[in-house]
Coordinates of C-alpha atoms and ligand atoms in Angstrom, one line a residue:
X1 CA 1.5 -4.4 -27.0
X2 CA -1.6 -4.5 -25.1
X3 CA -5.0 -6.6 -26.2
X4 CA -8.3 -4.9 -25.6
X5 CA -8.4 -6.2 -21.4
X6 CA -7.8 -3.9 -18.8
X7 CA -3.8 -3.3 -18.2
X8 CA -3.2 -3.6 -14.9
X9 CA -0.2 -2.4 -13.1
X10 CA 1.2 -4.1 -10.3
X11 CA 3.6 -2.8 -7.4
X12 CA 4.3 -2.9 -4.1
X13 CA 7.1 -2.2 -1.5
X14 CA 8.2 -6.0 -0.1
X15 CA 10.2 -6.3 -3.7
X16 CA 9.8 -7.8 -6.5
X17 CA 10.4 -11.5 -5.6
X18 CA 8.2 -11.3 -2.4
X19 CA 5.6 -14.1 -2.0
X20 CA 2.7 -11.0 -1.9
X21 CA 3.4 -10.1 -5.3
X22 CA 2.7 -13.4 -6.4
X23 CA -0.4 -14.0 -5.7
X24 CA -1.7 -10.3 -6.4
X25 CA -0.6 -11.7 -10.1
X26 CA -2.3 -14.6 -9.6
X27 CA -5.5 -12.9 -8.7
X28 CA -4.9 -9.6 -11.2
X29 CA -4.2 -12.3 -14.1
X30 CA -7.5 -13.3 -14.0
X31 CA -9.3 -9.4 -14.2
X32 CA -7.0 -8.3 -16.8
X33 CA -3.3 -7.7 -18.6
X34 CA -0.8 -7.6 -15.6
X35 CA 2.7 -5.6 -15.9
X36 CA 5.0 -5.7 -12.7
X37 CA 7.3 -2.5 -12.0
X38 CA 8.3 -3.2 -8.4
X39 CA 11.7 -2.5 -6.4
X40 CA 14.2 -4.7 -6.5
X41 CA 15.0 -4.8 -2.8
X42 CA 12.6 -4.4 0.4
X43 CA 11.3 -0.9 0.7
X44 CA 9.0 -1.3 3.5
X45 CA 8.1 1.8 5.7
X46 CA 9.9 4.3 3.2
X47 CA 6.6 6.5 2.6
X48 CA 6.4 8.0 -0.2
X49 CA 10.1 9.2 -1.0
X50 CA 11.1 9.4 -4.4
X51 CA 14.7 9.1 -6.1
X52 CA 15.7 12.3 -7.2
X53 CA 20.1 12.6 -6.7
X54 CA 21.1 9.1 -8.4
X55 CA 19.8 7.1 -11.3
X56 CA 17.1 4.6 -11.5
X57 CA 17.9 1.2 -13.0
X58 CA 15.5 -1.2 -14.5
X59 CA 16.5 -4.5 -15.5
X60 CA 13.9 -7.8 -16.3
X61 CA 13.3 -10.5 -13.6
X62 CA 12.4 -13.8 -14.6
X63 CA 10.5 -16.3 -13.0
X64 CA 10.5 -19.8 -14.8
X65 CA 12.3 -19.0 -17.5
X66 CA 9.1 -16.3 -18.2
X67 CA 9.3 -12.5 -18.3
X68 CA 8.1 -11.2 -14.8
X69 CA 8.6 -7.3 -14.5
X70 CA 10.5 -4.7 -14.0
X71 CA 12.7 -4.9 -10.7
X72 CA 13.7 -0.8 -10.4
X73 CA 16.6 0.6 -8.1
X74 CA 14.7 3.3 -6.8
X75 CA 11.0 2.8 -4.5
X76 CA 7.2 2.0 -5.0
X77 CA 6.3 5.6 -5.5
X78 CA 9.1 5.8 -8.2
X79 CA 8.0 2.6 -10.0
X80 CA 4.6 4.2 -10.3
X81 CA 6.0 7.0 -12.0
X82 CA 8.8 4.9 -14.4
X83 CA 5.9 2.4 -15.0
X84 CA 3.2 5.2 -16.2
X85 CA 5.5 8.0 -18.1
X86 CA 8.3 5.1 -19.8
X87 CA 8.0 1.4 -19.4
X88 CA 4.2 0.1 -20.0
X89 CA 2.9 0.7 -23.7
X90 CA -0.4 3.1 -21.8
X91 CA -1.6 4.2 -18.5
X92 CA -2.9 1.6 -17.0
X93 CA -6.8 1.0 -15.9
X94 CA -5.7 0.2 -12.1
X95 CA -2.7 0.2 -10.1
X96 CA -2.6 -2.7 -7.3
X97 CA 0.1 -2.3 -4.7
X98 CA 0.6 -5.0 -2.4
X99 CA 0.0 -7.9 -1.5
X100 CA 1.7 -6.4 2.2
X101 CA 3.2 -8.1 4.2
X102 CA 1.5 -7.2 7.4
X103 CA -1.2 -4.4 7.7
X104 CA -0.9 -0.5 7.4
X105 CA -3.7 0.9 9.2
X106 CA -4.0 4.3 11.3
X107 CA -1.3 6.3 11.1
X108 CA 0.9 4.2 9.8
X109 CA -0.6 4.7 6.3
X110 CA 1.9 7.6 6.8
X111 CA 5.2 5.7 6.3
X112 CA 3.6 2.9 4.0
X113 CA 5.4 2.4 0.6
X114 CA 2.6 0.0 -0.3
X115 CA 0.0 2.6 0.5
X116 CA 2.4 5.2 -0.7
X117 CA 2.7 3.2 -4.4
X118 CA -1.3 3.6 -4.7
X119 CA -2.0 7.5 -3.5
X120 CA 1.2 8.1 -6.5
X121 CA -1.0 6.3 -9.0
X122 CA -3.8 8.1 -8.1
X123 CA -2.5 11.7 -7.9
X124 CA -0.8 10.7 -11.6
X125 CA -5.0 10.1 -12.5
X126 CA -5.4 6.2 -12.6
X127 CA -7.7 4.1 -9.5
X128 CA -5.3 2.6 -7.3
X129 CA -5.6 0.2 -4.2
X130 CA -2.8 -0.6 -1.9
X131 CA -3.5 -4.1 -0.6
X132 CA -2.6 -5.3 3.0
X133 CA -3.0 -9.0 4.7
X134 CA -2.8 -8.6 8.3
X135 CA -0.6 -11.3 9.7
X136 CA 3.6 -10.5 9.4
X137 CA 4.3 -14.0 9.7
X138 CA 3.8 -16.9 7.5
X139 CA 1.0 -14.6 5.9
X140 CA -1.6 -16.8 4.5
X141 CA -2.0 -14.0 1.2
X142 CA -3.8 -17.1 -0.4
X143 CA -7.1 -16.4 1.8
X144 CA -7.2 -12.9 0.6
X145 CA -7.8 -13.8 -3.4
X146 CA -11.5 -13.7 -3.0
X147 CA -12.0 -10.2 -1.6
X148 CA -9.2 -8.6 -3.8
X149 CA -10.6 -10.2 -6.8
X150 CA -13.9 -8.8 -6.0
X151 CA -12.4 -5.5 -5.2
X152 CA -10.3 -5.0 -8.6
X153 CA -13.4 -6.0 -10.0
X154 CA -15.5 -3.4 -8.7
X155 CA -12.7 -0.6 -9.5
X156 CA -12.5 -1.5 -13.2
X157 CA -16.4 -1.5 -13.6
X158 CA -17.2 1.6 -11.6
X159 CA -13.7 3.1 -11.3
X160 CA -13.1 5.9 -8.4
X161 CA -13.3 9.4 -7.9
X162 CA -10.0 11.1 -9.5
X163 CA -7.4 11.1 -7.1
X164 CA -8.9 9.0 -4.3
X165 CA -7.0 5.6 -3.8
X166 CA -8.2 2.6 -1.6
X167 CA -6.3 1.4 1.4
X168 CA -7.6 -2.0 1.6
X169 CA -6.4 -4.0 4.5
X170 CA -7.7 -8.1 5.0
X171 CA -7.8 -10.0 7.9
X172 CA -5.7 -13.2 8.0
X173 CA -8.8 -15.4 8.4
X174 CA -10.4 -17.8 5.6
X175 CA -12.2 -16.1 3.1
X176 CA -15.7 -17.6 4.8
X177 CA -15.1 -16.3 8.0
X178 CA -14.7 -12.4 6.7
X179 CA -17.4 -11.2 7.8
X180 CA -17.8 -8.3 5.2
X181 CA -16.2 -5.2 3.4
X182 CA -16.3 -2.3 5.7
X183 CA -15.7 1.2 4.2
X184 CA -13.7 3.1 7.1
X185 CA -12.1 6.1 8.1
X186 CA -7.9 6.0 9.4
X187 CA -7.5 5.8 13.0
X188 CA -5.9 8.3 14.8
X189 CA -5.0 6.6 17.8
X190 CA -1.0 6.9 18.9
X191 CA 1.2 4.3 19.1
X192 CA 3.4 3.5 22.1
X193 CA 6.8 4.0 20.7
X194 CA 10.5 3.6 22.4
X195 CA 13.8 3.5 21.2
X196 CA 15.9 1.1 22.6
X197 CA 20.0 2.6 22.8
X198 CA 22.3 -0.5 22.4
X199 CA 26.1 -0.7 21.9
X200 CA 27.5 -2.7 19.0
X201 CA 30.8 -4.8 19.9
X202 CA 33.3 -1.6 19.6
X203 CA 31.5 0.0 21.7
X204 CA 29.8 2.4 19.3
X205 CA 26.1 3.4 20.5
X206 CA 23.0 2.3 18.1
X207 CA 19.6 2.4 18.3
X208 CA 16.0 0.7 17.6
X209 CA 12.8 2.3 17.1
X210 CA 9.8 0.2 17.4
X211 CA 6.1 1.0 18.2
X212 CA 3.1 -0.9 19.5
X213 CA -0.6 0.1 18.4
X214 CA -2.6 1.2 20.7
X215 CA -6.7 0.1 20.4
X216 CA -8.5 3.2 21.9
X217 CA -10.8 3.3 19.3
X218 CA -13.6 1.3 19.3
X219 CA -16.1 2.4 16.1
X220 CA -15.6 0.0 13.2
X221 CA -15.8 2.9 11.1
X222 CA -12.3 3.0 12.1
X223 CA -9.8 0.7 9.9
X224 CA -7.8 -1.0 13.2
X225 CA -11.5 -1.6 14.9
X226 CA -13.3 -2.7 11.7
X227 CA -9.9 -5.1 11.3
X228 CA -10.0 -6.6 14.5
X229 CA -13.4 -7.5 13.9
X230 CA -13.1 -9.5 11.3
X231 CA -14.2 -7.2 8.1
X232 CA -11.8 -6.1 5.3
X233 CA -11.4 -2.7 6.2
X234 CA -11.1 0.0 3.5
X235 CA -10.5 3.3 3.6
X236 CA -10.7 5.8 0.7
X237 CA -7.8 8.1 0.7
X238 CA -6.9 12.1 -0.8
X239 CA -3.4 13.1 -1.0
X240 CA -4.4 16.6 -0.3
X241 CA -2.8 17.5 3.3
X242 CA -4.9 20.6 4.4
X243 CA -6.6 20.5 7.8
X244 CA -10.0 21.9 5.9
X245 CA -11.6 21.7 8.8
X246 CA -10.0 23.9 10.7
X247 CA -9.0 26.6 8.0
X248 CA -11.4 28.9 8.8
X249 CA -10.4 28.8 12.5
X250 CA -7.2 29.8 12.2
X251 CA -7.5 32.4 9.2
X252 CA -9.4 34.2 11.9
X253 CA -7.2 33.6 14.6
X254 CA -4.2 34.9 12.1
X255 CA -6.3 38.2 11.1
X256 CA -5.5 39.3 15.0
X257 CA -1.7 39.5 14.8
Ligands
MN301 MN1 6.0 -3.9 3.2

């Protein structure tokens, strides 16, 4: 059953006994009805994949002896969708993904889960932000609560255009020393990549990717820049893929052939 405050759903791609989660509920507790639907195991970086060739299982987590959520089998995007069409009683006002561990900004929005979880929600209709803190280790999520509260806040009251999610990335400082909310476009800039070949103790070849961002952008329109300077950066996102601005370009370019 739900009373007459906002339902909130709650997801994100760490799992559902990450430290990240714990406070989002902390902070969504106080704005509203929280329901969890999360992965049971880390799905970081898996993008927006869905499970389509083997069932999704759903069983109850408990934390204190008190119902939790939902720990699912499958990934962020697909606890959005077993969330919305079968386990919470309506859709929900807002879907929160996060709290990351770790930012996704530039391209990396690309591979996100948490990121992924929120543009799910909102192509399915309901406001969405995907929440990052941007320090990997021993991330202080507590210093975040302030501008997240205000955030979901602001969603609920105003809500958001259909189909646009917030990525909403916070800098690992206190919340006194943020210096703002900046509303930002992704950054494009490329990352240095390698992939490091290894050989495991039989002999068999492995490999490693990693990548490095690169800071060639300077504009704190841009979410990396705006980060780095201290602002919570947060950028609106569509899921639709098509290079508009260069449509007309090439349909004349394809008339020639
Ligand atoms: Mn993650």
């Amino acid at each position: 059953m739900t009373d007459g405050r906002p339902l909130i759903l709650l997801t994100n791609d760490d799992g559902i006994h990450a430290e990240g989660l714990r406070y989002l509920h902390l902070v969504a507790s106080k704005l509203g009805q929280v329901k969890i639907v999360a992965p049971d195991t880390e799905q970081s970086a898996v993008g927006h994949s869905i499970t389509l060739y083997d069932p999704i299982k759903a069983h109850e987590v408990m934390k204190d002896g008190v119902f939790y959520g939902y720990g699912i089998s499958g990934t962020p995007a697909d606890s959005v969708k077993l969330a919305l069409y079968s386990l919470l009683p309506r859709p929900p006002d807002l879907v929160m993904s996060g709290i990351n561990n770790g930012s996704n900004l530039g391209i990396n929005v690309l591979y996100s889960g948490t990121v992924s979880a929120a543009t799910e929600a909102a192509i399915l209709g309901v406001p969405a932000m995907a929440i990052s803190l941007a320090q990997k280790k021993d991330p202080p999520f507590g210093w975040a609560l302030t501008h997240i509260e205000l955030l979901g806040r602001w969603i609920l009251e105003q809500g958001l255009p259909r189909g646009v999610a917030l990525n909403v990335n916070v800098p690992a400082l206190p919340p006194e020393r943020i210096k703002g909310l900046r509303l930002t476009r992704q950054g494009l800039s490329k990352f240095r990549e390698s992939v490091e070949q290894r050989e495991d103790p039989r002999g068999n070849v492995y490999y490693w990717l990693s990548g490095q961002g690169t800071e060639d952008e300077t504009s704190d329109e841009v979410d990396i820049t705006a980060l780095a300077h201290g602002y919570v950066s947060i950028t609106p996102l569509f899921y639709d893929l098509t290079a508009h601005s260069h449509r007309e370009e090439l349909a004349c370019s394809l008339k020639k052939i």
